[in-house]
Amino acid sequence: MAKRKEDTPPAGSPAWMATFSDLMNLLLCFFVMLFAMSSIEEAKLQEFVSAMNNTFSLFDGGASAIGDGILISNGVSQLNELDQYINSTGKVADSETDGEKLEEFEKSPEALEKELEEQRLQENEERVEQIEEIIQENDIADEIELSFTAQYVKLTMNGGLLFDSGSAQLKEEAQELIDKVGVILERYGEGSIEIEGHTDNVPINSAQYPSNEELSSARALSVFYYLLDHTSLSPVGVKHAGMGERVPIADNSTPEGRSRNRRVEILIYNPSVR
Protein backbone atom coordinates (compact mmCIF):
# COMPACT_ATOMS: atom_id res chain seq x y z
CA MET A 1 0.00 0.00 0.00
CA ALA A 2 1.45 3.35 -1.09
CA LYS A 3 2.13 5.99 1.53
CA ARG A 4 0.14 9.33 1.34
CA LYS A 5 2.30 12.35 0.78
CA GLU A 6 2.40 14.86 3.60
CA ASP A 7 0.85 18.37 2.97
CA THR A 8 3.42 21.00 2.22
CA PRO A 9 2.92 24.77 2.94
CA PRO A 10 2.33 27.00 -0.11
CA ALA A 11 5.24 28.89 -1.53
CA GLY A 12 5.66 32.65 -0.76
CA SER A 13 4.81 34.94 2.23
CA PRO A 14 1.88 34.31 4.59
CA ALA A 15 -1.51 35.88 3.67
CA TRP A 16 -1.59 38.21 6.71
CA MET A 17 1.66 39.79 5.64
CA ALA A 18 0.13 41.11 2.40
CA THR A 19 -2.70 42.77 4.32
CA PHE A 20 -0.21 44.28 6.76
CA SER A 21 1.87 45.67 3.89
CA ASP A 22 -1.19 47.38 2.37
CA LEU A 23 -1.97 48.99 5.74
CA MET A 24 1.59 50.28 6.08
CA ASN A 25 1.45 51.79 2.59
CA LEU A 26 -1.77 53.61 3.43
CA LEU A 27 -0.31 54.97 6.68
CA LEU A 28 2.78 56.14 4.83
CA CYS A 29 0.67 58.01 2.27
CA PHE A 30 -1.37 59.58 5.06
CA PHE A 31 1.67 60.92 6.91
CA VAL A 32 3.24 62.17 3.68
CA MET A 33 0.06 64.14 2.99
CA LEU A 34 0.07 65.64 6.50
CA PHE A 35 3.69 66.61 6.11
CA ALA A 36 3.02 68.25 2.77
CA MET A 37 0.15 70.29 4.23
CA SER A 38 2.15 71.45 7.24
CA SER A 39 5.09 72.57 5.16
CA ILE A 40 3.21 74.49 2.46
CA GLU A 41 5.19 77.34 1.00
CA GLU A 42 3.95 80.88 1.67
CA ALA A 43 4.37 81.89 -1.98
CA LYS A 44 2.23 79.02 -3.23
CA LEU A 45 -0.39 79.74 -0.60
CA GLN A 46 -0.58 83.39 -1.67
CA GLU A 47 -1.00 82.33 -5.31
CA PHE A 48 -3.80 79.94 -4.37
CA VAL A 49 -5.75 82.51 -2.35
CA SER A 50 -5.30 85.14 -5.06
CA ALA A 51 -6.59 82.72 -7.68
CA MET A 52 -9.64 81.90 -5.54
CA ASN A 53 -10.32 85.60 -5.04
CA ASN A 54 -10.16 86.42 -8.74
CA THR A 55 -12.16 83.38 -9.83
CA PHE A 56 -14.88 83.01 -7.21
CA SER A 57 -14.69 86.29 -5.23
CA LEU A 58 -14.63 84.27 -2.03
CA PHE A 59 -12.15 86.43 -0.17
CA ASP A 60 -13.08 90.07 -0.64
CA GLY A 61 -10.39 91.14 1.81
CA GLY A 62 -7.57 89.74 -0.36
CA ALA A 63 -4.88 87.12 0.26
CA SER A 64 -3.22 89.12 2.99
CA ALA A 65 -5.98 87.91 5.33
CA ILE A 66 -4.18 84.57 5.65
CA GLY A 67 -1.07 86.14 7.16
CA ASP A 68 1.35 83.59 8.55
CA GLY A 69 -0.85 80.59 7.93
CA ILE A 70 -3.61 81.38 10.41
CA LEU A 71 -5.84 78.53 9.27
CA ILE A 72 -3.23 76.24 7.81
CA SER A 73 -0.34 75.68 10.15
CA ASN A 74 -1.55 76.73 13.57
CA GLY A 75 -3.64 73.64 14.22
CA VAL A 76 -6.30 74.05 16.86
CA SER A 77 -5.32 77.69 17.42
CA GLN A 78 -7.11 78.57 14.19
CA LEU A 79 -10.39 78.64 16.17
CA ASN A 80 -9.10 81.44 18.37
CA GLU A 81 -8.35 83.58 15.33
CA LEU A 82 -11.47 82.74 13.34
CA ASP A 83 -13.13 86.12 13.95
CA GLN A 84 -10.01 87.92 12.77
CA TYR A 85 -9.86 85.76 9.67
CA ILE A 86 -13.52 86.22 8.81
CA ASN A 87 -13.38 89.99 9.20
CA SER A 88 -10.20 90.30 7.16
CA THR A 89 -11.60 88.25 4.29
CA GLY A 90 -14.83 90.21 4.06
CA LYS A 91 -17.19 87.37 5.03
CA VAL A 92 -19.08 89.50 7.56
CA ALA A 93 -21.57 92.23 6.65
CA ASP A 94 -20.26 95.76 6.51
CA SER A 95 -19.55 96.93 10.04
CA GLU A 96 -20.94 100.40 9.43
CA THR A 97 -24.26 98.96 8.22
CA ASP A 98 -24.44 96.67 11.23
CA GLY A 99 -23.70 99.60 13.50
CA GLU A 100 -26.48 101.66 11.98
CA LYS A 101 -28.95 98.79 12.39
CA LEU A 102 -27.90 98.30 15.98
CA GLU A 103 -28.21 102.02 16.66
CA GLU A 104 -31.67 102.03 15.07
CA PHE A 105 -32.70 99.07 17.21
CA GLU A 106 -31.49 100.74 20.39
CA LYS A 107 -33.45 103.97 19.81
CA SER A 108 -36.22 104.71 22.25
CA PRO A 109 -39.87 104.67 21.09
CA GLU A 110 -39.97 108.44 21.63
CA ALA A 111 -37.00 108.96 19.29
CA LEU A 112 -38.50 106.71 16.63
CA GLU A 113 -41.85 108.52 16.88
CA LYS A 114 -40.09 111.86 16.50
CA GLU A 115 -38.31 110.67 13.36
CA LEU A 116 -41.60 109.42 11.94
CA GLU A 117 -43.27 112.78 12.65
CA GLU A 118 -40.44 114.62 10.90
CA GLN A 119 -40.75 112.34 7.88
CA ARG A 120 -44.52 112.88 7.70
CA LEU A 121 -44.07 116.62 8.04
CA GLN A 122 -41.66 116.68 5.11
CA GLU A 123 -43.98 114.54 2.98
CA ASN A 124 -46.98 116.78 3.71
CA GLU A 125 -44.95 119.89 2.95
CA GLU A 126 -44.18 118.45 -0.47
CA ARG A 127 -47.89 117.67 -1.00
CA VAL A 128 -48.83 121.23 -0.11
CA GLU A 129 -46.41 122.58 -2.71
CA GLN A 130 -47.90 120.30 -5.37
CA ILE A 131 -51.47 121.18 -4.41
CA GLU A 132 -50.61 124.89 -4.47
CA GLU A 133 -49.53 124.53 -8.09
CA ILE A 134 -52.86 122.91 -9.00
CA ILE A 135 -54.79 125.63 -7.17
CA GLN A 136 -52.87 128.35 -8.99
CA GLU A 137 -53.43 126.66 -12.35
CA ASN A 138 -57.19 126.43 -11.70
CA ASP A 139 -57.37 130.04 -10.47
CA ILE A 140 -58.99 129.13 -7.13
CA ALA A 141 -56.27 130.38 -4.78
CA ASP A 142 -58.64 133.04 -3.37
CA GLU A 143 -61.25 130.42 -2.46
CA ILE A 144 -58.99 127.88 -0.72
CA GLU A 145 -56.62 128.32 2.22
CA LEU A 146 -53.92 125.67 2.63
CA SER A 147 -52.18 124.56 5.81
CA PHE A 148 -50.56 121.35 7.03
CA THR A 149 -49.22 119.41 9.99
CA ALA A 150 -47.38 116.10 10.25
CA GLN A 151 -50.77 114.37 10.26
CA TYR A 152 -52.62 115.99 7.38
CA VAL A 153 -52.93 118.66 4.69
CA LYS A 154 -55.93 120.94 5.27
CA LEU A 155 -58.03 122.72 2.62
CA THR A 156 -60.25 125.44 4.12
CA MET A 157 -63.15 126.96 2.17
CA ASN A 158 -65.25 129.88 3.36
CA GLY A 159 -68.80 128.86 4.19
CA GLY A 160 -70.18 132.01 2.54
CA LEU A 161 -68.87 130.77 -0.82
CA LEU A 162 -70.57 127.41 -0.43
CA PHE A 163 -73.89 128.02 1.35
CA ASP A 164 -76.50 130.67 1.93
CA SER A 165 -77.01 131.82 5.50
CA GLY A 166 -78.68 129.12 7.62
CA SER A 167 -78.67 126.63 4.71
CA ALA A 168 -76.78 123.42 3.98
CA GLN A 169 -77.64 123.37 0.26
CA LEU A 170 -74.57 123.89 -1.94
CA LYS A 171 -74.79 126.96 -4.16
CA GLU A 172 -74.62 126.31 -7.88
CA GLU A 173 -71.53 128.49 -8.25
CA ALA A 174 -69.87 126.52 -5.43
CA GLN A 175 -70.17 123.23 -7.29
CA GLU A 176 -67.44 124.17 -9.75
CA LEU A 177 -65.10 124.84 -6.82
CA ILE A 178 -65.93 121.47 -5.24
CA ASP A 179 -65.32 119.77 -8.59
CA LYS A 180 -61.77 121.14 -8.69
CA VAL A 181 -61.23 120.16 -5.07
CA GLY A 182 -62.42 116.66 -5.97
CA VAL A 183 -59.64 116.35 -8.57
CA ILE A 184 -57.10 117.18 -5.84
CA LEU A 185 -58.60 114.62 -3.49
CA GLU A 186 -58.52 111.91 -6.15
CA ARG A 187 -54.83 112.57 -6.75
CA TYR A 188 -53.64 112.95 -3.16
CA GLY A 189 -56.30 111.17 -1.15
CA GLU A 190 -54.62 107.78 -0.88
CA GLY A 191 -54.96 108.13 2.89
CA SER A 192 -58.18 108.86 4.71
CA ILE A 193 -60.12 112.10 4.12
CA GLU A 194 -62.24 113.97 6.64
CA ILE A 195 -64.78 116.72 5.87
CA GLU A 196 -65.57 119.04 8.78
CA GLY A 197 -68.33 121.65 8.95
CA HIS A 198 -67.84 124.71 11.23
CA THR A 199 -70.08 127.64 12.23
CA ASP A 200 -69.78 130.86 14.21
CA ASN A 201 -71.27 131.23 17.67
CA VAL A 202 -74.44 133.00 16.60
CA PRO A 203 -77.30 130.74 17.78
CA ILE A 204 -79.61 129.19 15.20
CA ASN A 205 -83.01 127.75 16.00
CA SER A 206 -84.90 126.81 12.88
CA ALA A 207 -87.27 123.97 12.22
CA GLN A 208 -84.67 122.22 10.08
CA TYR A 209 -81.56 122.96 12.17
CA PRO A 210 -82.21 123.40 15.91
CA SER A 211 -78.56 124.29 16.63
CA ASN A 212 -75.20 125.00 15.05
CA GLU A 213 -74.24 121.37 15.61
CA GLU A 214 -76.96 120.15 13.23
CA LEU A 215 -76.18 122.91 10.69
CA SER A 216 -72.45 122.17 10.62
CA SER A 217 -73.09 118.43 10.32
CA ALA A 218 -75.53 118.98 7.46
CA ARG A 219 -73.02 121.15 5.59
CA ALA A 220 -70.25 118.57 5.96
CA LEU A 221 -72.65 115.87 4.78
CA SER A 222 -73.69 117.96 1.80
CA VAL A 223 -70.07 118.25 0.60
CA PHE A 224 -69.57 114.55 1.32
CA TYR A 225 -72.49 113.47 -0.87
CA TYR A 226 -71.48 115.79 -3.70
CA LEU A 227 -67.92 114.43 -3.79
CA LEU A 228 -69.12 110.83 -3.82
CA ASP A 229 -71.48 111.58 -6.70
CA HIS A 230 -68.92 113.45 -8.82
CA THR A 231 -65.58 111.74 -8.09
CA SER A 232 -64.16 108.23 -7.86
CA LEU A 233 -63.53 108.53 -4.10
CA SER A 234 -64.56 105.53 -2.05
CA PRO A 235 -66.95 106.26 0.84
CA VAL A 236 -64.87 103.90 2.98
CA GLY A 237 -61.98 106.37 3.07
CA VAL A 238 -64.04 109.56 3.50
CA LYS A 239 -65.48 110.73 6.83
CA HIS A 240 -67.62 113.74 7.73
CA ALA A 241 -68.26 115.55 11.00
CA GLY A 242 -70.03 118.61 12.31
CA MET A 243 -67.93 120.69 14.69
CA GLY A 244 -70.44 123.47 15.31
CA GLU A 245 -68.89 126.54 16.96
CA ARG A 246 -66.43 124.54 19.07
CA VAL A 247 -63.26 125.12 17.00
CA PRO A 248 -63.12 128.82 16.06
CA ILE A 249 -60.13 130.17 14.11
CA ALA A 250 -61.00 133.84 14.57
CA ASP A 251 -62.69 136.19 17.02
CA ASN A 252 -66.48 135.76 16.97
CA SER A 253 -66.97 139.29 18.30
CA THR A 254 -66.35 140.81 14.85
CA PRO A 255 -68.18 140.25 11.54
CA GLU A 256 -64.88 139.36 9.86
CA GLY A 257 -64.07 136.79 12.53
CA ARG A 258 -67.50 135.18 12.34
CA SER A 259 -67.19 134.99 8.57
CA ARG A 260 -63.90 133.10 8.89
CA ASN A 261 -65.35 130.71 11.44
CA ARG A 262 -68.17 129.73 9.06
CA ARG A 263 -66.17 127.32 6.95
CA VAL A 264 -65.72 123.79 5.60
CA GLU A 265 -62.38 122.07 6.12
CA ILE A 266 -61.16 119.02 4.21
CA LEU A 267 -58.31 117.13 5.87
CA ILE A 268 -56.17 114.90 3.66
CA TYR A 269 -54.38 112.58 6.05
CA ASN A 270 -50.88 111.26 5.42
CA PRO A 271 -51.15 107.65 4.15
CA SER A 272 -48.99 106.44 7.05
CA VAL A 273 -51.49 107.76 9.60
CA ARG A 274 -53.94 105.10 10.74
Tab-separated table of C-alpha atoms in Angstrom:
chain	number	residue	atom	x	y	z
A	1	MET	CA	0.000	0.000	0.000
A	2	ALA	CA	1.453	3.348	-1.093
A	3	LYS	CA	2.132	5.993	1.533
A	4	ARG	CA	0.143	9.332	1.342
A	5	LYS	CA	2.296	12.347	0.784
A	6	GLU	CA	2.402	14.859	3.600
A	7	ASP	CA	0.847	18.370	2.973
A	8	THR	CA	3.421	21.005	2.220
A	9	PRO	CA	2.920	24.772	2.940
A	10	PRO	CA	2.328	27.000	-0.112
A	11	ALA	CA	5.241	28.894	-1.529
A	12	GLY	CA	5.658	32.649	-0.758
A	13	SER	CA	4.810	34.941	2.228
A	14	PRO	CA	1.876	34.306	4.595
A	15	ALA	CA	-1.511	35.876	3.670
A	16	TRP	CA	-1.592	38.205	6.708
A	17	MET	CA	1.656	39.794	5.636
A	18	ALA	CA	0.134	41.110	2.401
A	19	THR	CA	-2.696	42.768	4.319
A	20	PHE	CA	-0.210	44.279	6.763
A	21	SER	CA	1.874	45.670	3.886
A	22	ASP	CA	-1.186	47.375	2.373
A	23	LEU	CA	-1.967	48.992	5.737
A	24	MET	CA	1.594	50.278	6.082
A	25	ASN	CA	1.448	51.787	2.594
A	26	LEU	CA	-1.766	53.615	3.435
A	27	LEU	CA	-0.306	54.971	6.680
A	28	LEU	CA	2.783	56.139	4.828
A	29	CYS	CA	0.667	58.013	2.267
A	30	PHE	CA	-1.366	59.579	5.064
A	31	PHE	CA	1.673	60.922	6.913
A	32	VAL	CA	3.245	62.166	3.683
A	33	MET	CA	0.061	64.141	2.988
A	34	LEU	CA	0.073	65.645	6.499
A	35	PHE	CA	3.685	66.612	6.114
A	36	ALA	CA	3.018	68.247	2.765
A	37	MET	CA	0.152	70.293	4.229
A	38	SER	CA	2.149	71.453	7.242
A	39	SER	CA	5.094	72.566	5.163
A	40	ILE	CA	3.213	74.487	2.458
A	41	GLU	CA	5.187	77.337	0.999
A	42	GLU	CA	3.954	80.883	1.669
A	43	ALA	CA	4.366	81.894	-1.978
A	44	LYS	CA	2.234	79.020	-3.228
A	45	LEU	CA	-0.395	79.741	-0.605
A	46	GLN	CA	-0.575	83.392	-1.666
A	47	GLU	CA	-0.995	82.331	-5.309
A	48	PHE	CA	-3.802	79.936	-4.370
A	49	VAL	CA	-5.747	82.511	-2.350
A	50	SER	CA	-5.300	85.144	-5.063
A	51	ALA	CA	-6.589	82.721	-7.683
A	52	MET	CA	-9.635	81.904	-5.543
A	53	ASN	CA	-10.321	85.600	-5.043
A	54	ASN	CA	-10.158	86.416	-8.736
A	55	THR	CA	-12.160	83.382	-9.832
A	56	PHE	CA	-14.884	83.007	-7.206
A	57	SER	CA	-14.688	86.286	-5.228
A	58	LEU	CA	-14.627	84.271	-2.034
A	59	PHE	CA	-12.151	86.427	-0.173
A	60	ASP	CA	-13.079	90.073	-0.643
A	61	GLY	CA	-10.387	91.139	1.806
A	62	GLY	CA	-7.573	89.744	-0.360
A	63	ALA	CA	-4.882	87.115	0.265
A	64	SER	CA	-3.224	89.120	2.988
A	65	ALA	CA	-5.978	87.911	5.331
A	66	ILE	CA	-4.175	84.565	5.651
A	67	GLY	CA	-1.070	86.145	7.158
A	68	ASP	CA	1.347	83.587	8.547
A	69	GLY	CA	-0.845	80.587	7.933
A	70	ILE	CA	-3.611	81.376	10.414
A	71	LEU	CA	-5.836	78.529	9.270
A	72	ILE	CA	-3.230	76.244	7.807
A	73	SER	CA	-0.336	75.676	10.151
A	74	ASN	CA	-1.550	76.731	13.568
A	75	GLY	CA	-3.635	73.645	14.218
A	76	VAL	CA	-6.304	74.054	16.861
A	77	SER	CA	-5.322	77.689	17.423
A	78	GLN	CA	-7.110	78.569	14.195
A	79	LEU	CA	-10.385	78.642	16.166
A	80	ASN	CA	-9.103	81.437	18.368
A	81	GLU	CA	-8.346	83.576	15.334
A	82	LEU	CA	-11.475	82.742	13.339
A	83	ASP	CA	-13.126	86.117	13.946
A	84	GLN	CA	-10.010	87.924	12.774
A	85	TYR	CA	-9.857	85.759	9.666
A	86	ILE	CA	-13.519	86.219	8.808
A	87	ASN	CA	-13.382	89.992	9.202
A	88	SER	CA	-10.204	90.303	7.163
A	89	THR	CA	-11.600	88.246	4.289
A	90	GLY	CA	-14.830	90.209	4.059
A	91	LYS	CA	-17.191	87.369	5.026
A	92	VAL	CA	-19.076	89.500	7.555
A	93	ALA	CA	-21.574	92.227	6.650
A	94	ASP	CA	-20.264	95.764	6.507
A	95	SER	CA	-19.551	96.928	10.041
A	96	GLU	CA	-20.944	100.404	9.431
A	97	THR	CA	-24.255	98.962	8.218
A	98	ASP	CA	-24.444	96.668	11.225
A	99	GLY	CA	-23.697	99.604	13.502
A	100	GLU	CA	-26.484	101.659	11.976
A	101	LYS	CA	-28.951	98.794	12.385
A	102	LEU	CA	-27.899	98.302	15.982
A	103	GLU	CA	-28.211	102.017	16.662
A	104	GLU	CA	-31.671	102.032	15.067
A	105	PHE	CA	-32.697	99.069	17.209
A	106	GLU	CA	-31.492	100.740	20.388
A	107	LYS	CA	-33.450	103.966	19.807
A	108	SER	CA	-36.216	104.706	22.246
A	109	PRO	CA	-39.867	104.669	21.092
A	110	GLU	CA	-39.973	108.440	21.629
A	111	ALA	CA	-37.003	108.964	19.294
A	112	LEU	CA	-38.500	106.710	16.635
A	113	GLU	CA	-41.846	108.515	16.876
A	114	LYS	CA	-40.091	111.864	16.496
A	115	GLU	CA	-38.313	110.667	13.359
A	116	LEU	CA	-41.605	109.425	11.943
A	117	GLU	CA	-43.268	112.776	12.648
A	118	GLU	CA	-40.443	114.618	10.897
A	119	GLN	CA	-40.755	112.344	7.884
A	120	ARG	CA	-44.520	112.878	7.698
A	121	LEU	CA	-44.068	116.624	8.040
A	122	GLN	CA	-41.659	116.677	5.115
A	123	GLU	CA	-43.982	114.540	2.985
A	124	ASN	CA	-46.976	116.782	3.712
A	125	GLU	CA	-44.946	119.887	2.953
A	126	GLU	CA	-44.177	118.447	-0.471
A	127	ARG	CA	-47.886	117.675	-1.002
A	128	VAL	CA	-48.825	121.226	-0.110
A	129	GLU	CA	-46.409	122.578	-2.710
A	130	GLN	CA	-47.898	120.297	-5.372
A	131	ILE	CA	-51.473	121.182	-4.405
A	132	GLU	CA	-50.606	124.890	-4.470
A	133	GLU	CA	-49.526	124.528	-8.094
A	134	ILE	CA	-52.858	122.909	-9.002
A	135	ILE	CA	-54.785	125.634	-7.168
A	136	GLN	CA	-52.873	128.347	-8.990
A	137	GLU	CA	-53.432	126.662	-12.354
A	138	ASN	CA	-57.190	126.427	-11.696
A	139	ASP	CA	-57.374	130.037	-10.465
A	140	ILE	CA	-58.988	129.133	-7.129
A	141	ALA	CA	-56.268	130.381	-4.778
A	142	ASP	CA	-58.639	133.039	-3.373
A	143	GLU	CA	-61.251	130.418	-2.462
A	144	ILE	CA	-58.991	127.878	-0.715
A	145	GLU	CA	-56.617	128.319	2.216
A	146	LEU	CA	-53.916	125.673	2.630
A	147	SER	CA	-52.177	124.559	5.810
A	148	PHE	CA	-50.559	121.345	7.028
A	149	THR	CA	-49.222	119.406	9.989
A	150	ALA	CA	-47.377	116.102	10.248
A	151	GLN	CA	-50.775	114.367	10.256
A	152	TYR	CA	-52.622	115.991	7.376
A	153	VAL	CA	-52.932	118.660	4.694
A	154	LYS	CA	-55.926	120.940	5.273
A	155	LEU	CA	-58.026	122.715	2.624
A	156	THR	CA	-60.245	125.440	4.117
A	157	MET	CA	-63.148	126.959	2.167
A	158	ASN	CA	-65.247	129.880	3.364
A	159	GLY	CA	-68.804	128.862	4.191
A	160	GLY	CA	-70.183	132.005	2.545
A	161	LEU	CA	-68.872	130.768	-0.823
A	162	LEU	CA	-70.567	127.405	-0.431
A	163	PHE	CA	-73.886	128.016	1.348
A	164	ASP	CA	-76.496	130.669	1.933
A	165	SER	CA	-77.012	131.821	5.501
A	166	GLY	CA	-78.677	129.119	7.620
A	167	SER	CA	-78.667	126.630	4.707
A	168	ALA	CA	-76.783	123.424	3.980
A	169	GLN	CA	-77.643	123.368	0.265
A	170	LEU	CA	-74.570	123.894	-1.936
A	171	LYS	CA	-74.787	126.959	-4.158
A	172	GLU	CA	-74.620	126.308	-7.880
A	173	GLU	CA	-71.526	128.492	-8.245
A	174	ALA	CA	-69.867	126.521	-5.435
A	175	GLN	CA	-70.168	123.232	-7.288
A	176	GLU	CA	-67.445	124.173	-9.749
A	177	LEU	CA	-65.103	124.837	-6.817
A	178	ILE	CA	-65.934	121.469	-5.237
A	179	ASP	CA	-65.317	119.767	-8.593
A	180	LYS	CA	-61.767	121.140	-8.685
A	181	VAL	CA	-61.226	120.161	-5.073
A	182	GLY	CA	-62.416	116.663	-5.969
A	183	VAL	CA	-59.643	116.351	-8.566
A	184	ILE	CA	-57.095	117.176	-5.845
A	185	LEU	CA	-58.602	114.623	-3.491
A	186	GLU	CA	-58.524	111.915	-6.147
A	187	ARG	CA	-54.832	112.573	-6.746
A	188	TYR	CA	-53.641	112.950	-3.163
A	189	GLY	CA	-56.304	111.172	-1.153
A	190	GLU	CA	-54.618	107.784	-0.884
A	191	GLY	CA	-54.958	108.134	2.892
A	192	SER	CA	-58.181	108.856	4.709
A	193	ILE	CA	-60.118	112.103	4.121
A	194	GLU	CA	-62.241	113.974	6.639
A	195	ILE	CA	-64.778	116.716	5.871
A	196	GLU	CA	-65.572	119.039	8.783
A	197	GLY	CA	-68.329	121.650	8.953
A	198	HIS	CA	-67.844	124.707	11.235
A	199	THR	CA	-70.078	127.640	12.226
A	200	ASP	CA	-69.777	130.855	14.207
A	201	ASN	CA	-71.265	131.235	17.672
A	202	VAL	CA	-74.436	132.997	16.601
A	203	PRO	CA	-77.303	130.738	17.784
A	204	ILE	CA	-79.612	129.189	15.199
A	205	ASN	CA	-83.014	127.749	16.003
A	206	SER	CA	-84.896	126.809	12.876
A	207	ALA	CA	-87.273	123.969	12.218
A	208	GLN	CA	-84.669	122.219	10.076
A	209	TYR	CA	-81.560	122.962	12.172
A	210	PRO	CA	-82.214	123.396	15.905
A	211	SER	CA	-78.559	124.286	16.635
A	212	ASN	CA	-75.199	125.001	15.046
A	213	GLU	CA	-74.239	121.366	15.610
A	214	GLU	CA	-76.958	120.153	13.229
A	215	LEU	CA	-76.178	122.907	10.691
A	216	SER	CA	-72.447	122.172	10.621
A	217	SER	CA	-73.090	118.435	10.322
A	218	ALA	CA	-75.528	118.977	7.456
A	219	ARG	CA	-73.020	121.148	5.587
A	220	ALA	CA	-70.252	118.566	5.956
A	221	LEU	CA	-72.650	115.871	4.785
A	222	SER	CA	-73.693	117.961	1.795
A	223	VAL	CA	-70.073	118.249	0.598
A	224	PHE	CA	-69.572	114.551	1.317
A	225	TYR	CA	-72.488	113.469	-0.872
A	226	TYR	CA	-71.480	115.790	-3.698
A	227	LEU	CA	-67.922	114.427	-3.792
A	228	LEU	CA	-69.115	110.825	-3.815
A	229	ASP	CA	-71.483	111.583	-6.701
A	230	HIS	CA	-68.920	113.450	-8.822
A	231	THR	CA	-65.583	111.735	-8.093
A	232	SER	CA	-64.157	108.226	-7.858
A	233	LEU	CA	-63.530	108.529	-4.104
A	234	SER	CA	-64.564	105.531	-2.046
A	235	PRO	CA	-66.952	106.259	0.837
A	236	VAL	CA	-64.866	103.895	2.976
A	237	GLY	CA	-61.982	106.374	3.068
A	238	VAL	CA	-64.036	109.562	3.503
A	239	LYS	CA	-65.476	110.727	6.826
A	240	HIS	CA	-67.618	113.735	7.730
A	241	ALA	CA	-68.255	115.548	11.005
A	242	GLY	CA	-70.033	118.611	12.308
A	243	MET	CA	-67.929	120.689	14.687
A	244	GLY	CA	-70.444	123.475	15.306
A	245	GLU	CA	-68.890	126.539	16.957
A	246	ARG	CA	-66.429	124.537	19.073
A	247	VAL	CA	-63.260	125.122	16.998
A	248	PRO	CA	-63.116	128.818	16.058
A	249	ILE	CA	-60.126	130.167	14.108
A	250	ALA	CA	-61.003	133.845	14.574
A	251	ASP	CA	-62.688	136.193	17.017
A	252	ASN	CA	-66.476	135.758	16.965
A	253	SER	CA	-66.969	139.288	18.300
A	254	THR	CA	-66.349	140.812	14.847
A	255	PRO	CA	-68.177	140.245	11.537
A	256	GLU	CA	-64.884	139.360	9.857
A	257	GLY	CA	-64.072	136.792	12.531
A	258	ARG	CA	-67.497	135.180	12.343
A	259	SER	CA	-67.185	134.986	8.569
A	260	ARG	CA	-63.898	133.095	8.892
A	261	ASN	CA	-65.354	130.706	11.436
A	262	ARG	CA	-68.167	129.730	9.057
A	263	ARG	CA	-66.175	127.316	6.947
A	264	VAL	CA	-65.720	123.795	5.602
A	265	GLU	CA	-62.384	122.072	6.123
A	266	ILE	CA	-61.157	119.022	4.214
A	267	LEU	CA	-58.311	117.132	5.874
A	268	ILE	CA	-56.173	114.899	3.658
A	269	TYR	CA	-54.381	112.579	6.049
A	270	ASN	CA	-50.884	111.257	5.415
A	271	PRO	CA	-51.150	107.651	4.145
A	272	SER	CA	-48.985	106.439	7.048
A	273	VAL	CA	-51.492	107.764	9.602
A	274	ARG	CA	-53.942	105.100	10.737
